[in-house]
Coordinates of C-alpha atoms in Angstrom, one line a residue:
M921 CA 0.0 0.0 0.0
E922 CA 2.8 2.4 0.8
A923 CA 4.5 1.5 -2.4
L924 CA 1.3 2.4 -4.4
Q925 CA 1.1 5.8 -2.5
Q926 CA 4.7 6.6 -3.3
Y927 CA 4.2 5.6 -6.9
G928 CA 1.3 7.9 -7.3
S929 CA 3.1 10.8 -5.6
E930 CA 6.2 10.4 -7.7
S931 CA 4.3 10.2 -10.9
S932 CA 2.2 13.3 -10.1
D933 CA 5.2 15.3 -9.1
S934 CA 7.0 14.4 -12.3
E935 CA 4.0 15.3 -14.4
G936 CA 3.6 18.6 -12.6
E937 CA 7.2 19.4 -13.4
R938 CA 6.7 18.6 -17.0
Y939 CA 3.4 20.1 -17.8
G940 CA 2.9 22.7 -14.9
T941 CA 0.6 22.7 -11.9
R942 CA -3.1 22.9 -12.6
V943 CA -5.1 25.1 -10.2
V944 CA -8.8 24.7 -9.8
R945 CA -10.6 27.8 -8.3
Q946 CA -13.8 27.3 -6.4
Y947 CA -16.1 30.2 -5.5
K948 CA -18.3 30.0 -2.5
V949 CA -21.7 31.6 -3.0
D950 CA -23.6 32.6 0.2
T951 CA -27.3 32.9 -0.7
A952 CA -28.3 34.3 2.7
P953 CA -25.5 36.4 4.1
E954 CA -25.7 37.7 7.7
T955 CA -26.6 41.4 8.0
L956 CA -23.5 43.3 9.2
G957 CA -23.7 45.3 12.4
I958 CA -26.4 43.2 14.0
S959 CA -25.5 40.8 16.8
S960 CA -27.2 37.4 17.2
D961 CA -29.3 38.6 20.2
Q962 CA -30.5 41.7 18.2
Q963 CA -31.2 39.5 15.2
L964 CA -33.2 37.1 17.3
H965 CA -35.1 40.0 18.8
Q966 CA -36.0 41.4 15.4
T967 CA -37.1 38.0 14.1
L968 CA -39.6 37.8 16.9
L969 CA -41.1 41.2 16.3
L970 CA -43.1 40.6 13.1
A971 CA -46.4 42.4 13.2
T972 CA -49.5 40.9 11.7
G973 CA -49.9 42.0 8.1
Q974 CA -46.3 43.2 7.8
K975 CA -45.3 43.6 4.1
E976 CA -41.6 44.4 4.3
I977 CA -38.7 42.8 6.2
K978 CA -35.4 44.7 6.5
H979 CA -33.3 41.8 7.6
N980 CA -32.8 38.2 6.6
I981 CA -34.5 35.4 8.5
G982 CA -34.6 31.7 8.2
Y983 CA -37.0 29.7 6.1
E984 CA -38.4 28.1 9.3
L985 CA -39.5 31.5 10.6
L986 CA -41.0 32.6 7.3
T987 CA -43.1 29.4 7.0
R988 CA -44.2 29.5 10.7
P989 CA -48.0 29.8 11.0
T990 CA -49.5 33.2 12.1
A991 CA -50.0 33.5 15.9
G992 CA -51.7 36.1 18.0
P993 CA -55.0 37.1 19.7
L994 CA -58.3 36.7 17.7
D995 CA -61.2 39.1 17.8
S996 CA -64.9 38.3 17.9
T997 CA -64.9 37.6 14.1
G998 CA -62.1 35.0 14.2
E999 CA -59.5 37.3 12.6
F1000 CA -56.4 38.6 14.1
A1001 CA -56.9 41.7 16.3
R1002 CA -55.7 45.0 14.9
M1003 CA -55.1 48.3 16.6
Q1004 CA -58.3 49.5 18.3
R1005 CA -59.4 53.1 18.6
I1006 CA -60.1 54.3 22.2
G1007 CA -60.8 57.6 23.7
S1008 CA -57.1 58.5 24.3
G1009 CA -55.8 57.1 21.0
T1010 CA -55.2 53.5 19.7
A1011 CA -54.3 50.4 21.6
E1012 CA -53.5 46.7 20.8
K1013 CA -54.7 43.9 23.0
Q1014 CA -51.9 42.0 24.7
V1015 CA -51.7 39.4 27.5
V1016 CA -49.9 41.0 30.4
D1017 CA -49.6 39.9 34.0
E1018 CA -51.8 42.1 36.1
Q1019 CA -49.4 42.3 39.0
M1020 CA -46.5 43.2 36.7
F1021 CA -48.5 45.8 34.9
R1022 CA -49.6 47.5 38.2
Q1023 CA -46.0 47.5 39.5
Q1024 CA -44.6 49.0 36.3
E1025 CA -47.4 51.6 36.2
R1026 CA -46.7 52.8 39.8
Q1027 CA -43.0 52.9 39.1
F1028 CA -43.6 55.0 36.0
R1029 CA -45.9 57.4 37.9
Q1030 CA -43.4 57.9 40.7
N1031 CA -40.1 58.0 38.8
G1032 CA -41.2 58.9 35.2
C1033 CA -39.3 56.0 33.8
V1034 CA -39.6 52.2 33.7
A1035 CA -37.9 49.2 32.2
D1036 CA -39.0 48.2 28.7
P1037 CA -41.1 45.0 29.1
S1038 CA -40.5 44.0 25.4
I1039 CA -38.8 40.7 24.6
G1040 CA -35.1 41.1 24.1
A1041 CA -35.1 44.7 25.4
E1042 CA -33.3 43.9 28.7
G1043 CA -31.7 47.0 30.1
R1044 CA -33.7 49.5 28.0
I1045 CA -35.5 52.3 29.9
V1046 CA -38.7 53.9 28.7
G1047 CA -39.3 57.5 29.8
K1048 CA -37.0 60.3 31.0
V1049 CA -34.3 59.2 33.4
E1050 CA -33.5 62.0 35.9
D1051 CA -30.0 62.4 37.4
K1052 CA -30.5 62.0 41.1
S1053 CA -26.8 62.1 42.0
S1054 CA -27.0 65.8 42.7
G1055 CA -30.0 65.3 45.1
K1056 CA -28.3 62.5 47.0
R1057 CA -28.4 63.2 50.7
K1058 CA -25.1 63.4 52.6
R1059 CA -24.6 61.5 55.8
K1060 CA -23.6 63.1 59.0
S1061 CA -20.3 62.5 60.7
K1062 CA -20.1 59.4 63.0
G1063 CA -18.3 61.4 65.6
K1064 CA -15.4 60.3 67.8
S1065 CA -15.6 56.9 69.6
G1066 CA -14.1 58.3 72.9
V1067 CA -16.6 61.2 73.2
L1068 CA -20.0 60.6 74.9
S1069 CA -21.6 64.1 74.7
G1070 CA -21.2 67.3 72.7
D1071 CA -20.9 68.0 69.0
D1072 CA -18.3 65.3 68.5
A1073 CA -20.2 62.6 70.4
Y1074 CA -20.1 59.2 68.8
Q1075 CA -23.2 58.4 66.7
G1076 CA -22.0 55.4 64.7
P1077 CA -24.3 54.1 62.0
W1078 CA -27.2 56.0 63.7
A1079 CA -25.8 59.5 62.7
G1080 CA -28.5 59.9 60.0
F1081 CA -28.4 62.4 57.1
E1082 CA -27.9 66.1 57.0
G1083 CA -31.2 68.0 57.2
D1084 CA -33.0 65.3 59.2
T1085 CA -35.2 66.6 62.0
I1086 CA -35.6 63.3 63.8
G1087 CA -35.3 63.8 67.6
E1088 CA -35.7 67.6 67.4
L1089 CA -38.6 69.4 68.9
A1090 CA -41.4 70.2 66.4
G1091 CA -44.2 72.6 66.8
P1092 CA -45.0 76.3 66.9
T1093 CA -42.5 78.8 68.1
A1094 CA -42.9 80.9 71.2
E1095 CA -44.2 83.8 69.2
E1096 CA -46.7 81.7 67.4
R1097 CA -48.0 80.2 70.7
E1098 CA -48.3 83.6 72.2
A1099 CA -50.3 84.9 69.2
Y1100 CA -52.5 81.8 69.3
E1101 CA -53.2 82.3 73.0
Q1102 CA -54.2 85.9 72.4
A1103 CA -56.5 85.0 69.6
T1104 CA -58.1 82.2 71.7
T1105 CA -58.6 84.6 74.6
A1106 CA -60.3 87.2 72.3
S1107 CA -62.5 84.5 70.8
D1108 CA -63.6 83.3 74.2
T1109 CA -64.3 86.8 75.3
A1110 CA -66.5 87.4 72.3
L1111 CA -68.4 84.2 72.8
A1112 CA -69.0 85.1 76.5
S1113 CA -70.4 88.5 75.4
G1114 CA -72.7 86.9 72.9
K1115 CA -70.8 88.0 69.8
S1116 CA -68.7 85.8 67.6
S1117 CA -66.6 86.4 64.5
L1118 CA -68.6 83.6 62.8
D1119 CA -71.6 85.9 62.9
A1120 CA -69.8 88.7 61.0
E1121 CA -71.2 88.0 57.6
S1122 CA -70.8 90.4 54.7
T1123 CA -71.3 90.4 50.9
T1124 CA -69.9 92.3 48.0
F1125 CA -71.5 92.9 44.6
H1126 CA -69.0 93.2 41.8
G1127 CA -71.2 94.5 39.0
A1128 CA -72.1 98.0 37.9
S1129 CA -75.7 97.8 39.1
E1130 CA -77.7 95.1 40.9
R1131 CA -80.8 95.8 38.7
D1132 CA -81.2 96.4 35.0
Y1133 CA -83.4 98.9 33.2
Q1134 CA -86.4 96.7 33.9
S1135 CA -85.5 96.4 37.7
R1136 CA -84.5 92.7 37.3
T1137 CA -81.6 91.2 39.3
Y1138 CA -79.3 88.5 38.1
M1139 CA -81.7 85.9 39.4
H1140 CA -83.9 86.5 36.3
V1141 CA -83.8 83.5 34.0
P1142 CA -82.9 84.4 30.4
A1143 CA -85.6 83.7 27.8
E1144 CA -83.5 81.2 25.9
L1145 CA -83.1 79.0 29.0
R1146 CA -86.8 78.8 29.9
H1147 CA -87.6 75.9 27.5
D1148 CA -86.2 72.4 27.7
Y1149 CA -85.0 71.0 24.4
E1150 CA -84.2 67.3 23.9
R1151 CA -80.5 67.4 22.8
R1152 CA -78.0 64.6 23.3
S1153 CA -75.1 65.4 25.6
V1154 CA -71.7 65.7 23.9
V1155 CA -68.1 66.0 25.2
P1156 CA -67.0 69.6 25.6
Q1157 CA -64.5 70.7 23.0
R1158 CA -62.9 74.0 24.2
L1159 CA -62.4 76.2 27.2
L1160 CA -65.0 79.0 27.4
K1161 CA -63.9 80.8 30.6
E1162 CA -61.4 80.5 33.4
W1163 CA -61.8 82.2 36.7
Q1164 CA -59.0 82.5 39.3
A1165 CA -61.7 82.3 41.9
H1166 CA -60.0 81.6 45.2
K1167 CA -56.6 82.1 46.7
G1168 CA -56.5 78.6 48.0
G1169 CA -58.1 75.5 46.4
V1170 CA -61.7 75.3 45.2
S1171 CA -63.7 72.6 47.0
A1172 CA -67.0 72.6 45.0
V1173 CA -69.0 74.2 42.2
R1174 CA -72.8 74.1 41.8
F1175 CA -75.1 75.4 39.0
L1176 CA -78.3 77.2 39.8
P1177 CA -81.1 74.5 39.6
R1178 CA -83.2 74.3 36.4
S1179 CA -81.8 77.3 34.5
G1180 CA -78.1 77.0 35.3
H1181 CA -77.3 80.5 34.3
L1182 CA -75.4 81.1 37.6
L1183 CA -72.5 79.2 39.0
L1184 CA -71.6 79.0 42.7
S1185 CA -68.1 78.1 44.0
S1186 CA -66.7 77.5 47.5
G1187 CA -63.0 77.8 48.4
M1188 CA -60.4 77.0 51.0
D1189 CA -60.1 80.8 51.7
G1190 CA -63.5 80.7 53.4
L1191 CA -65.3 82.6 50.6
V1192 CA -68.3 81.6 48.4
K1193 CA -68.5 83.3 45.0
L1194 CA -71.2 83.6 42.4
F1195 CA -70.5 83.8 38.7
D1196 CA -72.6 84.5 35.6
A1197 CA -72.4 81.3 33.5
H1198 CA -74.6 82.5 30.6
S1199 CA -73.8 85.9 29.1
S1200 CA -71.1 88.0 30.7
L1201 CA -69.2 85.2 32.4
K1202 CA -68.1 87.6 35.2
L1203 CA -67.9 87.5 38.9
L1204 CA -71.2 88.8 40.4
R1205 CA -71.1 88.5 44.2
T1206 CA -68.8 87.3 47.0
F1207 CA -70.2 85.9 50.3
R1208 CA -68.0 86.2 53.4
G1209 CA -68.9 84.6 56.7
H1210 CA -66.6 81.7 57.4
S1211 CA -63.3 81.9 59.2
K1212 CA -62.0 78.6 57.7
A1213 CA -62.3 76.7 54.5
V1214 CA -65.7 76.0 53.1
R1215 CA -66.2 72.2 52.5
D1216 CA -69.4 72.0 50.6
I1217 CA -72.3 74.1 49.2
S1218 CA -75.9 73.1 48.1
F1219 CA -78.7 75.0 46.5
T1220 CA -82.3 74.9 47.6
P1221 CA -84.8 73.5 45.0
D1222 CA -85.8 77.0 43.8
G1223 CA -82.3 78.3 43.9
L1224 CA -83.2 81.3 46.0
S1225 CA -81.0 80.2 48.9
F1226 CA -78.0 77.9 49.4
V1227 CA -76.3 76.2 52.4
S1228 CA -72.6 76.4 53.1
S1229 CA -70.7 74.1 55.5
S1230 CA -67.3 75.0 56.7
Y1231 CA -64.4 73.7 58.9
D1232 CA -65.1 76.5 61.4
G1233 CA -68.0 74.4 62.7
A1234 CA -70.8 76.4 61.2
A1235 CA -73.4 75.7 58.5
K1236 CA -75.1 78.8 57.1
L1237 CA -78.1 79.5 54.9
W1238 CA -77.6 82.4 52.5
D1239 CA -79.9 84.4 50.3
T1240 CA -78.6 84.0 46.7
E1241 CA -80.0 87.3 45.5
T1242 CA -79.1 89.7 48.3
G1243 CA -76.1 87.9 49.9
Q1244 CA -77.6 88.1 53.4
C1245 CA -77.2 85.2 55.9
R1246 CA -80.6 84.0 56.9
Q1247 CA -79.8 81.3 59.4
R1248 CA -76.7 79.7 61.0
L1249 CA -76.2 76.4 62.7
R1250 CA -73.4 75.1 65.0
P1251 CA -74.2 71.4 65.5
G1252 CA -71.2 70.8 67.7
G1253 CA -69.0 69.1 65.1
V1254 CA -67.3 69.9 61.8
P1255 CA -69.9 70.1 59.0
Q1256 CA -68.5 68.0 56.1
V1257 CA -71.5 68.0 53.7
A1258 CA -74.9 69.7 53.6
R1259 CA -77.9 68.7 51.4
V1260 CA -81.3 70.4 51.0
H1261 CA -84.4 68.2 50.4
P1262 CA -85.4 68.4 46.8
E1263 CA -89.1 69.0 47.7
D1264 CA -88.9 70.7 51.1
P1265 CA -86.4 73.6 51.5
N1266 CA -86.9 73.6 55.2
L1267 CA -85.4 70.1 55.6
I1268 CA -81.6 70.3 55.5
L1269 CA -79.3 67.4 56.3
V1270 CA -75.8 68.1 57.6
G1271 CA -73.1 65.4 57.8
L1272 CA -70.6 66.0 60.5
G1273 CA -67.1 64.8 61.2
D1274 CA -68.1 63.2 64.5
R1275 CA -70.1 60.4 62.7
R1276 CA -73.5 62.1 63.0
V1277 CA -76.0 63.3 60.4
V1278 CA -78.3 66.0 61.8
Q1279 CA -81.6 67.2 60.4
W1280 CA -81.8 71.0 60.5
D1281 CA -85.0 73.1 60.3
P1282 CA -84.1 76.8 59.4
R1283 CA -87.4 78.0 60.6
S1284 CA -86.8 77.1 64.2
D1285 CA -83.0 77.2 63.9
E1286 CA -82.7 73.9 65.8
V1287 CA -81.6 70.4 65.2
V1288 CA -84.7 68.3 64.8
L1289 CA -83.2 64.8 64.5
E1290 CA -79.9 63.0 64.7
Y1291 CA -78.9 59.9 62.7
K1292 CA -76.1 58.1 64.6
Q1293 CA -74.9 54.7 63.4
H1294 CA -71.8 55.4 61.3
L1295 CA -68.3 54.6 62.7
G1296 CA -66.5 57.4 60.9
P1297 CA -66.9 61.0 59.5
I1298 CA -69.7 61.5 57.1
N1299 CA -68.5 62.2 53.5
S1300 CA -71.5 62.5 51.2
L1301 CA -75.3 62.5 51.3
V1302 CA -77.9 62.0 48.5
F1303 CA -81.7 61.6 48.4
T1304 CA -83.1 58.5 46.7
D1305 CA -86.4 56.6 46.2
N1306 CA -88.5 59.7 45.2
N1307 CA -86.9 61.6 48.0
R1308 CA -88.3 59.3 50.7
R1309 CA -84.9 58.1 51.7
F1310 CA -81.3 59.2 51.7
V1311 CA -78.0 57.4 51.4
S1312 CA -74.9 58.4 53.5
S1313 CA -71.3 57.4 53.0
S1314 CA -68.6 57.5 55.6
D1315 CA -64.9 56.8 56.2
D1316 CA -65.9 53.5 57.8
K1317 CA -66.2 52.0 54.2
S1318 CA -69.9 51.6 54.3
L1319 CA -73.1 53.0 52.8
R1320 CA -76.3 53.3 54.9
V1321 CA -79.8 53.9 53.8
W1322 CA -82.2 55.9 56.0
E1323 CA -85.8 56.8 55.9
V1324 CA -86.3 60.6 56.2
G1325 CA -87.5 61.3 59.7
I1326 CA -86.5 57.9 61.1
P1327 CA -83.1 57.8 62.9
I1328 CA -82.5 54.1 62.3
A1329 CA -80.7 52.8 59.2
V1330 CA -82.9 50.5 57.1
Q1331 CA -80.0 49.0 55.1
L1332 CA -76.3 48.7 55.5
V1333 CA -74.0 48.2 52.4
A1334 CA -70.6 46.9 53.5
D1335 CA -68.2 44.3 52.2
P1336 CA -64.6 43.3 53.3
S1337 CA -63.4 44.1 49.8
M1338 CA -65.2 47.5 49.6
H1339 CA -63.3 50.7 49.7
S1340 CA -64.4 54.1 51.0
V1341 CA -66.8 56.0 48.8
P1342 CA -66.4 59.7 49.6
A1343 CA -68.6 61.1 46.8
L1344 CA -72.0 60.1 45.6
A1345 CA -74.2 61.2 42.7
L1346 CA -77.7 60.3 41.6
H1347 CA -78.7 59.5 38.0
P1348 CA -81.2 62.0 36.6
H1349 CA -83.8 59.2 36.2
G1350 CA -83.4 58.3 39.8
R1351 CA -82.9 54.6 39.3
W1352 CA -79.1 54.5 39.7
L1353 CA -76.5 55.8 42.1
V1354 CA -72.8 56.1 41.5
G1355 CA -70.0 56.4 44.0
Q1356 CA -66.4 57.5 43.6
S1357 CA -64.5 54.5 45.1
M1358 CA -61.0 54.8 46.5
D1359 CA -59.7 51.9 44.2
N1360 CA -59.7 54.1 41.1
R1361 CA -63.2 53.3 39.8
I1362 CA -66.8 54.6 40.0
A1363 CA -69.1 52.0 41.4
V1364 CA -72.7 51.7 40.4
Y1365 CA -75.7 50.9 42.7
S1366 CA -79.4 50.4 42.1
A1367 CA -81.4 53.1 43.9
G1368 CA -84.7 51.3 44.2
E1369 CA -86.3 49.7 47.3
K1370 CA -82.9 48.2 48.1
L1371 CA -79.5 49.6 47.4
R1372 CA -77.6 46.9 45.5
P1373 CA -74.2 47.1 43.8
H1374 CA -74.1 46.6 40.1
R1375 CA -71.1 44.1 39.8
R1376 CA -71.0 44.1 36.0
K1377 CA -71.0 47.9 35.5
E1378 CA -68.2 50.2 36.6
F1379 CA -66.2 53.1 35.2
K1380 CA -62.4 52.9 35.1
G1381 CA -59.5 54.7 33.6
H1382 CA -58.9 57.6 36.0
L1383 CA -56.8 57.9 39.1
T1384 CA -58.6 59.1 42.2
A1385 CA -57.2 57.1 45.1
G1386 CA -57.0 59.5 48.1
F1387 CA -59.2 62.2 46.7
A1388 CA -63.0 62.8 47.0
C1389 CA -63.6 63.7 43.3
Q1390 CA -67.2 64.5 42.9
P1391 CA -68.8 62.9 39.7
G1392 CA -71.7 64.4 37.8
F1393 CA -74.3 63.4 35.2
A1394 CA -75.4 65.0 32.0
P1395 CA -78.9 66.4 32.0
D1396 CA -80.2 63.5 29.8
G1397 CA -78.3 60.9 31.9
K1398 CA -76.4 59.5 28.9
M1399 CA -72.9 60.6 30.0
L1400 CA -70.9 60.6 33.3
V1401 CA -68.1 63.1 34.1
S1402 CA -65.5 63.1 36.8
G1403 CA -62.1 64.6 37.6
D1404 CA -59.0 62.8 38.8
A1405 CA -55.9 63.3 40.9
E1406 CA -53.8 64.3 37.8
G1407 CA -56.0 67.3 36.9
K1408 CA -57.8 65.5 34.1
V1409 CA -61.5 65.4 33.2
W1410 CA -63.0 62.1 32.1
C1411 CA -66.3 61.5 30.2
W1412 CA -67.9 58.0 29.9
D1413 CA -70.9 56.7 28.0
W1414 CA -73.4 55.6 30.6
Q1415 CA -74.8 52.7 28.6
T1416 CA -71.5 51.1 27.5
T1417 CA -69.1 52.5 30.1
R1418 CA -66.8 53.4 27.3
I1419 CA -64.5 56.4 27.6
E1420 CA -65.8 59.1 25.3
G1421 CA -63.1 61.7 26.0
S1422 CA -60.5 63.0 28.5
W1423 CA -58.4 66.1 28.6
K1424 CA -56.0 67.9 30.9
A1425 CA -58.0 70.6 32.7
H1426 CA -56.0 71.7 35.8
S1427 CA -52.5 71.6 37.2
K1428 CA -53.7 69.9 40.4
V1429 CA -56.4 67.5 41.3
T1430 CA -59.8 68.2 39.7
I1431 CA -62.0 67.8 42.8
C1432 CA -65.4 68.5 41.3
A1433 CA -67.0 68.4 37.8
E1434 CA -70.6 69.6 37.4
W1435 CA -72.6 69.3 34.2
H1436 CA -74.8 72.2 33.1
P1437 CA -78.5 71.3 33.9
H1438 CA -79.7 72.8 30.6
E1439 CA -76.8 72.9 28.1
P1440 CA -75.8 69.3 27.4
G1441 CA -72.3 70.2 26.1
R1442 CA -71.1 72.4 29.0
V1443 CA -69.2 71.4 32.1
A1444 CA -67.8 73.3 35.0
T1445 CA -64.7 72.0 36.8
C1446 CA -62.8 73.2 39.9
S1447 CA -59.4 72.3 41.3
W1448 CA -57.1 72.8 44.2
D1449 CA -55.0 75.1 42.0
G1450 CA -57.6 77.8 42.8
S1451 CA -59.2 78.0 39.4
V1452 CA -62.8 77.3 38.1
K1453 CA -63.1 76.5 34.4
Y1454 CA -66.1 76.5 32.1
W1455 CA -66.0 74.1 29.2
G1456 CA -68.3 73.9 26.2

């Protein structure tokens, strides 16, 4: 065998020397070259991101991936789901873990950035990353180990950070305490003499004249608002007027019943203001009479009077036209909410911070009845069942139904999974009741003989946890409006619970949104930034 191999090699060498070496060139053709500049991980990530209906591919992929069957969620017609149009834009349905989604959402709201959850995007950040190195707190010196007292006393790992006030006395200074004692002494002296600063009511008219050439005041209803026209409610499209109403935040806004040509607002500066919401859109009158923030306001059925409840411990009945205070009530607690009976203007319910609801008769200026079964401060009151009953909500995470005039609750609505409902609103038809729940949703209840929660119907999308944002209905009952903690205004369709529109209205929380009782496309909102806005 070795001889044969040597024979072949010798003969081939000799032939090559005689005739020359023959070189055969072979060219390698790569029919699917790799794209330059793309790593294997990036190429794998790109191959996985092929949208449904994609017509063009800017990188080379294998035959196995090209022939792979289409996968993805199917819609109701059996076809692959496309981008869906929603109130805030377009969205595509995806299967996402609920816990992971909530965690990423909270992180994005707090920090403004979050990790990209896409496949193969490890390490990528979505949002604006702020440099927090400049704001990093500096630790204090640990001190000297041999010193027990003084500035150089040993603190060790418990030294803390610079700027901390842990362990330091907190509270008013000596000058502030002295001023408070003087004010308290003066207040006690005034109460002993029968005079109080709470009784010093005043009013200011801001127009040129209180009466026109026909001797009519601003209470006169314009002719174009005297008739009711059946018009479907629509989402407001633009800002009509903005009032910088109060120095502090604004707590509530209310339209004049039936006509709605006047708008009333209450603020944290202790003032109540009345605006023209029809023609001039100007400030008409200011009501002064509370020494602390006004929590809530409520018109009587005819609109000639309104009730204001304040943190100074007083609830007052005002004349809308003249600005005079007719009656005042000090029930012994902090009035949180006040509501006037829709049929009897002499029946006023006042919810207090000491867990009571008192029934006030302005004619006798006395508390006629007390409703005491709640375990927390009263947040909201609303009349239901043809005004024969009323529903109260409290911080004890419960709703209680009462017969008017009977101080015993006829129904208790409470559940271990139920959150506090600080704001209630009744549907214009009277059959449904909605409540702003603290778990970022608006719950729906049936308002018939029994108050039952509607499990299948709720309104979501806004952020209201921690804030008592007052919802409101359109005059035809086909739309629901509410503010949220981010200063936005949200509108839902009542029948389908679909978001019809949302927009940024204020720089701080939108605490109240009130729909015009006559114009179906106008909404008034107020915020803790001190402004009242009129949309249409």
